[in-house]
Amino acid sequence: MAESPSSSAQQARRILADRLAGLARDAGLTGRELAVRCGWHPSKSSRIMNARTPPSTGDIRAWCRACGAEDQTADLLASLRSAEGMWTGWRRMEQAGLKQAQEARLPLFERTRRFRSYSSWFVPGLIQTRGYTEAVLRAVQRRRVEVDDVAEAVGARMERQRVLYEGGRRFAFLVEEPVLRNGIGGTDVLVGQLGHLLTVGSLPNVSLGVIPTSAERSRMPVEGFWIFDSDRTNVELVSGYLTLTQPSEVAMYADTFAELAEMAVYGVDARALIVAALDSLR
């Protein structure tokens, strides 16, 4: 993709900064004069106007008062919430524990009818076994979450998997072949997970594609992502969770998914790769 995966969030912050700068210009205020009115360090207003520092809700309220534009406050606060909602750091999302983070996604999964998921790291959550999920979430908890509610979080993810078996939904999963040999949880966990992939891949509403390491690639592996219907993409990065709803960016991920899907194998060929991974563990 030509743009950074966080470009929507950056663009939203840039638009908000430009709107705030415009209010100051309309009020005839320099950045320094506005900072004086707000009781800030002189450089703060400049950092906000140049999108180097995101404003808080209090900053926006003070800014609008200083510019005599308090009628703009509600709209600018809504823009701030939208920009903040695009990007969520893992620590913020998981500060109350992993169970809440899992449950928060359930409404999205329930209302979606077409799912597309790509992973170069591990098996996607909807088709994980309980043991594999526990290993993944335990690793996450040890790395970045103080609250230990892994057992409850595993239960929440298992509950979410019911959407696989409820009518009217279609699922397309793409994984890179190394995912089949990712040893998280140990050999027994991976054996159970690979067996589960053979079962899930036979469901009539599920397409399971594996991109072989030997494939001639038109696109290299990218960050893991989900496309929900055709109006939302979620991207999982090392530092956080990105939500994209801008049509052009969702379309970029849809195009990327289509390119990756062309390199994958399905059916008998995909099963052969899974069985080969199983055989290597036995």
PDB file of N, CA, C and O in Angstrom, residues 122-176:
ATOM      1  N   PHE A 122      -0.430 -15.340  13.019  1.00  0.00           N
ATOM      2  CA  PHE A 122      -1.032 -16.464  13.722  1.00  0.00           C
ATOM      3  C   PHE A 122      -2.423 -16.740  13.174  1.00  0.00           C
ATOM      4  O   PHE A 122      -2.947 -15.975  12.363  1.00  0.00           O
ATOM      5  N   VAL A 123      -3.021 -17.824  13.600  1.00  0.00           N
ATOM      6  CA  VAL A 123      -4.347 -18.211  13.121  1.00  0.00           C
ATOM      7  C   VAL A 123      -5.371 -17.161  13.567  1.00  0.00           C
ATOM      8  O   VAL A 123      -5.381 -16.753  14.736  1.00  0.00           O
ATOM      9  N   PRO A 124      -6.246 -16.689  12.681  1.00  0.00           N
ATOM     10  CA  PRO A 124      -7.254 -15.691  13.062  1.00  0.00           C
ATOM     11  C   PRO A 124      -8.149 -16.184  14.196  1.00  0.00           C
ATOM     12  O   PRO A 124      -8.468 -17.368  14.296  1.00  0.00           O
ATOM     13  N   GLY A 125      -8.563 -15.249  15.051  1.00  0.00           N
ATOM     14  CA  GLY A 125      -9.287 -15.600  16.264  1.00  0.00           C
ATOM     15  C   GLY A 125     -10.552 -16.412  16.061  1.00  0.00           C
ATOM     16  O   GLY A 125     -10.871 -17.277  16.879  1.00  0.00           O
ATOM     17  N   LEU A 126     -11.292 -16.156  14.985  1.00  0.00           N
ATOM     18  CA  LEU A 126     -12.557 -16.863  14.778  1.00  0.00           C
ATOM     19  C   LEU A 126     -12.376 -18.344  14.510  1.00  0.00           C
ATOM     20  O   LEU A 126     -13.322 -19.125  14.658  1.00  0.00           O
ATOM     21  N   ILE A 127     -11.168 -18.752  14.110  1.00  0.00           N
ATOM     22  CA  ILE A 127     -10.963 -20.167  13.804  1.00  0.00           C
ATOM     23  C   ILE A 127      -9.863 -20.767  14.681  1.00  0.00           C
ATOM     24  O   ILE A 127      -9.220 -21.752  14.318  1.00  0.00           O
ATOM     25  N   GLN A 128      -9.659 -20.163  15.849  1.00  0.00           N
ATOM     26  CA  GLN A 128      -8.709 -20.709  16.816  1.00  0.00           C
ATOM     27  C   GLN A 128      -9.379 -21.745  17.709  1.00  0.00           C
ATOM     28  O   GLN A 128     -10.571 -21.643  18.006  1.00  0.00           O
ATOM     29  N   THR A 129      -8.612 -22.715  18.170  1.00  0.00           N
ATOM     30  CA  THR A 129      -9.085 -23.628  19.213  1.00  0.00           C
ATOM     31  C   THR A 129      -8.967 -22.928  20.564  1.00  0.00           C
ATOM     32  O   THR A 129      -8.296 -21.897  20.706  1.00  0.00           O
ATOM     33  N   ARG A 130      -9.597 -23.498  21.568  1.00  0.00           N
ATOM     34  CA  ARG A 130      -9.505 -22.931  22.911  1.00  0.00           C
ATOM     35  C   ARG A 130      -8.048 -22.911  23.389  1.00  0.00           C
ATOM     36  O   ARG A 130      -7.588 -21.920  23.959  1.00  0.00           O
ATOM     37  N   GLY A 131      -7.327 -24.011  23.144  1.00  0.00           N
ATOM     38  CA  GLY A 131      -5.941 -24.073  23.591  1.00  0.00           C
ATOM     39  C   GLY A 131      -5.066 -23.035  22.914  1.00  0.00           C
ATOM     40  O   GLY A 131      -4.201 -22.407  23.546  1.00  0.00           O
ATOM     41  N   TYR A 132      -5.250 -22.840  21.616  1.00  0.00           N
ATOM     42  CA  TYR A 132      -4.463 -21.864  20.862  1.00  0.00           C
ATOM     43  C   TYR A 132      -4.795 -20.449  21.342  1.00  0.00           C
ATOM     44  O   TYR A 132      -3.902 -19.617  21.549  1.00  0.00           O
ATOM     45  N   THR A 133      -6.093 -20.173  21.540  1.00  0.00           N
ATOM     46  CA  THR A 133      -6.509 -18.863  22.041  1.00  0.00           C
ATOM     47  C   THR A 133      -5.897 -18.579  23.402  1.00  0.00           C
ATOM     48  O   THR A 133      -5.402 -17.479  23.668  1.00  0.00           O
ATOM     49  N   GLU A 134      -5.924 -19.587  24.278  1.00  0.00           N
ATOM     50  CA  GLU A 134      -5.349 -19.392  25.603  1.00  0.00           C
ATOM     51  C   GLU A 134      -3.858 -19.074  25.514  1.00  0.00           C
ATOM     52  O   GLU A 134      -3.351 -18.200  26.227  1.00  0.00           O
ATOM     53  N   ALA A 135      -3.143 -19.755  24.633  1.00  0.00           N
ATOM     54  CA  ALA A 135      -1.713 -19.495  24.475  1.00  0.00           C
ATOM     55  C   ALA A 135      -1.460 -18.086  23.955  1.00  0.00           C
ATOM     56  O   ALA A 135      -0.566 -17.373  24.437  1.00  0.00           O
ATOM     57  N   VAL A 136      -2.251 -17.655  22.961  1.00  0.00           N
ATOM     58  CA  VAL A 136      -2.087 -16.314  22.394  1.00  0.00           C
ATOM     59  C   VAL A 136      -2.380 -15.253  23.440  1.00  0.00           C
ATOM     60  O   VAL A 136      -1.596 -14.311  23.648  1.00  0.00           O
ATOM     61  N   LEU A 137      -3.523 -15.365  24.117  1.00  0.00           N
ATOM     62  CA  LEU A 137      -3.914 -14.337  25.086  1.00  0.00           C
ATOM     63  C   LEU A 137      -3.018 -14.345  26.317  1.00  0.00           C
ATOM     64  O   LEU A 137      -2.774 -13.303  26.923  1.00  0.00           O
ATOM     65  N   ARG A 138      -2.536 -15.521  26.709  1.00  0.00           N
ATOM     66  CA  ARG A 138      -1.610 -15.553  27.835  1.00  0.00           C
ATOM     67  C   ARG A 138      -0.324 -14.816  27.492  1.00  0.00           C
ATOM     68  O   ARG A 138       0.232 -14.070  28.324  1.00  0.00           O
ATOM     69  N   ALA A 139       0.165 -14.990  26.267  1.00  0.00           N
ATOM     70  CA  ALA A 139       1.371 -14.271  25.841  1.00  0.00           C
ATOM     71  C   ALA A 139       1.130 -12.765  25.856  1.00  0.00           C
ATOM     72  O   ALA A 139       1.994 -11.978  26.273  1.00  0.00           O
ATOM     73  N   VAL A 140      -0.056 -12.343  25.412  1.00  0.00           N
ATOM     74  CA  VAL A 140      -0.401 -10.915  25.425  1.00  0.00           C
ATOM     75  C   VAL A 140      -0.454 -10.404  26.859  1.00  0.00           C
ATOM     76  O   VAL A 140       0.086  -9.341  27.187  1.00  0.00           O
ATOM     77  N   GLN A 141      -1.117 -11.154  27.732  1.00  0.00           N
ATOM     78  CA  GLN A 141      -1.270 -10.720  29.128  1.00  0.00           C
ATOM     79  C   GLN A 141       0.093 -10.560  29.806  1.00  0.00           C
ATOM     80  O   GLN A 141       0.336  -9.570  30.500  1.00  0.00           O
ATOM     81  N   ARG A 142       0.967 -11.481  29.586  1.00  0.00           N
ATOM     82  CA  ARG A 142       2.286 -11.399  30.216  1.00  0.00           C
ATOM     83  C   ARG A 142       3.089 -10.214  29.699  1.00  0.00           C
ATOM     84  O   ARG A 142       3.877  -9.618  30.435  1.00  0.00           O
ATOM     85  N   ARG A 143       2.865  -9.878  28.452  1.00  0.00           N
ATOM     86  CA  ARG A 143       3.665  -8.817  27.834  1.00  0.00           C
ATOM     87  C   ARG A 143       3.170  -7.425  28.193  1.00  0.00           C
ATOM     88  O   ARG A 143       3.970  -6.515  28.385  1.00  0.00           O
ATOM     89  N   ARG A 144       1.833  -7.229  28.328  1.00  0.00           N
ATOM     90  CA  ARG A 144       1.376  -5.838  28.425  1.00  0.00           C
ATOM     91  C   ARG A 144       0.140  -5.595  29.278  1.00  0.00           C
ATOM     92  O   ARG A 144      -0.312  -4.448  29.372  1.00  0.00           O
ATOM     93  N   VAL A 145      -0.435  -6.616  29.926  1.00  0.00           N
ATOM     94  CA  VAL A 145      -1.679  -6.411  30.668  1.00  0.00           C
ATOM     95  C   VAL A 145      -1.499  -6.832  32.128  1.00  0.00           C
ATOM     96  O   VAL A 145      -1.102  -7.964  32.404  1.00  0.00           O
ATOM     97  N   GLU A 146      -1.785  -5.916  33.051  1.00  0.00           N
ATOM     98  CA  GLU A 146      -1.619  -6.225  34.465  1.00  0.00           C
ATOM     99  C   GLU A 146      -2.711  -7.158  34.977  1.00  0.00           C
ATOM    100  O   GLU A 146      -2.474  -8.038  35.802  1.00  0.00           O
ATOM    101  N   VAL A 147      -3.946  -6.961  34.510  1.00  0.00           N
ATOM    102  CA  VAL A 147      -5.068  -7.775  34.958  1.00  0.00           C
ATOM    103  C   VAL A 147      -4.969  -9.171  34.339  1.00  0.00           C
ATOM    104  O   VAL A 147      -4.761  -9.303  33.134  1.00  0.00           O
ATOM    105  N   ASP A 148      -5.114 -10.192  35.161  1.00  0.00           N
ATOM    106  CA  ASP A 148      -5.083 -11.562  34.646  1.00  0.00           C
ATOM    107  C   ASP A 148      -6.506 -12.115  34.590  1.00  0.00           C
ATOM    108  O   ASP A 148      -7.015 -12.690  35.549  1.00  0.00           O
ATOM    109  N   ASP A 149      -7.155 -11.886  33.460  1.00  0.00           N
ATOM    110  CA  ASP A 149      -8.490 -12.451  33.238  1.00  0.00           C
ATOM    111  C   ASP A 149      -8.484 -13.278  31.955  1.00  0.00           C
ATOM    112  O   ASP A 149      -9.459 -13.275  31.189  1.00  0.00           O
ATOM    113  N   VAL A 150      -7.367 -13.977  31.724  1.00  0.00           N
ATOM    114  CA  VAL A 150      -7.202 -14.739  30.493  1.00  0.00           C
ATOM    115  C   VAL A 150      -8.298 -15.782  30.335  1.00  0.00           C
ATOM    116  O   VAL A 150      -8.862 -15.955  29.242  1.00  0.00           O
ATOM    117  N   ALA A 151      -8.644 -16.494  31.399  1.00  0.00           N
ATOM    118  CA  ALA A 151      -9.676 -17.533  31.289  1.00  0.00           C
ATOM    119  C   ALA A 151     -10.997 -16.938  30.823  1.00  0.00           C
ATOM    120  O   ALA A 151     -11.683 -17.505  29.957  1.00  0.00           O
ATOM    121  N   GLU A 152     -11.375 -15.796  31.384  1.00  0.00           N
ATOM    122  CA  GLU A 152     -12.634 -15.141  30.990  1.00  0.00           C
ATOM    123  C   GLU A 152     -12.547 -14.622  29.549  1.00  0.00           C
ATOM    124  O   GLU A 152     -13.518 -14.686  28.792  1.00  0.00           O
ATOM    125  N   ALA A 153     -11.370 -14.107  29.159  1.00  0.00           N
ATOM    126  CA  ALA A 153     -11.190 -13.606  27.794  1.00  0.00           C
ATOM    127  C   ALA A 153     -11.275 -14.737  26.775  1.00  0.00           C
ATOM    128  O   ALA A 153     -11.848 -14.581  25.693  1.00  0.00           O
ATOM    129  N   VAL A 154     -10.716 -15.900  27.125  1.00  0.00           N
ATOM    130  CA  VAL A 154     -10.809 -17.060  26.238  1.00  0.00           C
ATOM    131  C   VAL A 154     -12.270 -17.447  26.049  1.00  0.00           C
ATOM    132  O   VAL A 154     -12.732 -17.711  24.928  1.00  0.00           O
ATOM    133  N   GLY A 155     -13.036 -17.450  27.139  1.00  0.00           N
ATOM    134  CA  GLY A 155     -14.452 -17.767  27.034  1.00  0.00           C
ATOM    135  C   GLY A 155     -15.195 -16.796  26.142  1.00  0.00           C
ATOM    136  O   GLY A 155     -16.062 -17.190  25.347  1.00  0.00           O
ATOM    137  N   ALA A 156     -14.849 -15.498  26.232  1.00  0.00           N
ATOM    138  CA  ALA A 156     -15.504 -14.484  25.398  1.00  0.00           C
ATOM    139  C   ALA A 156     -15.183 -14.700  23.924  1.00  0.00           C
ATOM    140  O   ALA A 156     -16.047 -14.562  23.055  1.00  0.00           O
ATOM    141  N   ARG A 157     -13.926 -15.064  23.612  1.00  0.00           N
ATOM    142  CA  ARG A 157     -13.574 -15.306  22.209  1.00  0.00           C
ATOM    143  C   ARG A 157     -14.253 -16.569  21.686  1.00  0.00           C
ATOM    144  O   ARG A 157     -14.713 -16.608  20.544  1.00  0.00           O
ATOM    145  N   MET A 158     -14.342 -17.595  22.504  1.00  0.00           N
ATOM    146  CA  MET A 158     -15.029 -18.817  22.072  1.00  0.00           C
ATOM    147  C   MET A 158     -16.510 -18.541  21.806  1.00  0.00           C
ATOM    148  O   MET A 158     -17.088 -19.042  20.836  1.00  0.00           O
ATOM    149  N   GLU A 159     -17.113 -17.697  22.642  1.00  0.00           N
ATOM    150  CA  GLU A 159     -18.521 -17.331  22.444  1.00  0.00           C
ATOM    151  C   GLU A 159     -18.697 -16.599  21.122  1.00  0.00           C
ATOM    152  O   GLU A 159     -19.681 -16.796  20.405  1.00  0.00           O
ATOM    153  N   ARG A 160     -17.736 -15.760  20.768  1.00  0.00           N
ATOM    154  CA  ARG A 160     -17.826 -14.991  19.529  1.00  0.00           C
ATOM    155  C   ARG A 160     -17.798 -15.898  18.309  1.00  0.00           C
ATOM    156  O   ARG A 160     -18.325 -15.547  17.247  1.00  0.00           O
ATOM    157  N   GLN A 161     -17.194 -17.067  18.428  1.00  0.00           N
ATOM    158  CA  GLN A 161     -17.083 -17.968  17.283  1.00  0.00           C
ATOM    159  C   GLN A 161     -18.424 -18.526  16.820  1.00  0.00           C
ATOM    160  O   GLN A 161     -18.502 -19.104  15.725  1.00  0.00           O
ATOM    161  N   ARG A 162     -19.479 -18.322  17.594  1.00  0.00           N
ATOM    162  CA  ARG A 162     -20.791 -18.826  17.167  1.00  0.00           C
ATOM    163  C   ARG A 162     -21.230 -18.193  15.855  1.00  0.00           C
ATOM    164  O   ARG A 162     -22.063 -18.768  15.133  1.00  0.00           O
ATOM    165  N   VAL A 163     -20.689 -17.000  15.513  1.00  0.00           N
ATOM    166  CA  VAL A 163     -21.103 -16.366  14.257  1.00  0.00           C
ATOM    167  C   VAL A 163     -20.726 -17.218  13.052  1.00  0.00           C
ATOM    168  O   VAL A 163     -21.322 -17.077  11.980  1.00  0.00           O
ATOM    169  N   LEU A 164     -19.735 -18.094  13.221  1.00  0.00           N
ATOM    170  CA  LEU A 164     -19.346 -18.984  12.121  1.00  0.00           C
ATOM    171  C   LEU A 164     -20.488 -19.908  11.713  1.00  0.00           C
ATOM    172  O   LEU A 164     -20.576 -20.327  10.556  1.00  0.00           O
ATOM    173  N   TYR A 165     -21.337 -20.239  12.660  1.00  0.00           N
ATOM    174  CA  TYR A 165     -22.350 -21.272  12.434  1.00  0.00           C
ATOM    175  C   TYR A 165     -23.760 -20.699  12.318  1.00  0.00           C
ATOM    176  O   TYR A 165     -24.713 -21.457  12.172  1.00  0.00           O
ATOM    177  N   GLU A 166     -23.894 -19.397  12.402  1.00  0.00           N
ATOM    178  CA  GLU A 166     -25.194 -18.761  12.236  1.00  0.00           C
ATOM    179  C   GLU A 166     -25.386 -18.385  10.773  1.00  0.00           C
ATOM    180  O   GLU A 166     -24.444 -17.949  10.103  1.00  0.00           O
ATOM    181  N   GLY A 167     -26.575 -18.545  10.270  1.00  0.00           N
ATOM    182  CA  GLY A 167     -26.835 -18.411   8.837  1.00  0.00           C
ATOM    183  C   GLY A 167     -26.576 -17.029   8.275  1.00  0.00           C
ATOM    184  O   GLY A 167     -26.587 -16.027   8.990  1.00  0.00           O
ATOM    185  N   GLY A 168     -26.352 -16.993   6.972  1.00  0.00           N
ATOM    186  CA  GLY A 168     -26.266 -15.727   6.262  1.00  0.00           C
ATOM    187  C   GLY A 168     -24.915 -15.041   6.302  1.00  0.00           C
ATOM    188  O   GLY A 168     -24.806 -13.898   5.863  1.00  0.00           O
ATOM    189  N   ARG A 169     -23.875 -15.704   6.802  1.00  0.00           N
ATOM    190  CA  ARG A 169     -22.555 -15.083   6.868  1.00  0.00           C
ATOM    191  C   ARG A 169     -21.560 -15.859   6.001  1.00  0.00           C
ATOM    192  O   ARG A 169     -21.631 -17.069   5.923  1.00  0.00           O
ATOM    193  N   ARG A 170     -20.629 -15.097   5.411  1.00  0.00           N
ATOM    194  CA  ARG A 170     -19.571 -15.704   4.596  1.00  0.00           C
ATOM    195  C   ARG A 170     -18.214 -15.289   5.150  1.00  0.00           C
ATOM    196  O   ARG A 170     -18.036 -14.146   5.589  1.00  0.00           O
ATOM    197  N   PHE A 171     -17.268 -16.216   5.114  1.00  0.00           N
ATOM    198  CA  PHE A 171     -15.951 -15.981   5.698  1.00  0.00           C
ATOM    199  C   PHE A 171     -14.862 -16.375   4.708  1.00  0.00           C
ATOM    200  O   PHE A 171     -14.918 -17.455   4.113  1.00  0.00           O
ATOM    201  N   ALA A 172     -13.885 -15.498   4.557  1.00  0.00           N
ATOM    202  CA  ALA A 172     -12.705 -15.802   3.748  1.00  0.00           C
ATOM    203  C   ALA A 172     -11.481 -15.545   4.609  1.00  0.00           C
ATOM    204  O   ALA A 172     -11.232 -14.406   5.034  1.00  0.00           O
ATOM    205  N   PHE A 173     -10.746 -16.603   4.899  1.00  0.00           N
ATOM    206  CA  PHE A 173      -9.539 -16.500   5.711  1.00  0.00           C
ATOM    207  C   PHE A 173      -8.317 -16.781   4.844  1.00  0.00           C
ATOM    208  O   PHE A 173      -8.289 -17.765   4.104  1.00  0.00           O
ATOM    209  N   LEU A 174      -7.316 -15.917   4.958  1.00  0.00           N
ATOM    210  CA  LEU A 174      -6.033 -16.112   4.293  1.00  0.00           C
ATOM    211  C   LEU A 174      -4.941 -16.131   5.351  1.00  0.00           C
ATOM    212  O   LEU A 174      -4.874 -15.233   6.197  1.00  0.00           O
ATOM    213  N   VAL A 175      -4.082 -17.139   5.304  1.00  0.00           N
ATOM    214  CA  VAL A 175      -2.934 -17.175   6.208  1.00  0.00           C
ATOM    215  C   VAL A 175      -1.685 -17.493   5.404  1.00  0.00           C
ATOM    216  O   VAL A 175      -1.739 -18.205   4.398  1.00  0.00           O
ATOM    217  N   GLU A 176      -0.574 -16.946   5.835  1.00  0.00           N
ATOM    218  CA  GLU A 176       0.709 -17.306   5.251  1.00  0.00           C
ATOM    219  C   GLU A 176       1.095 -18.698   5.759  1.00  0.00           C
ATOM    220  O   GLU A 176       0.796 -19.067   6.896  1.00  0.00           O
TER     221      GLU A 176
END
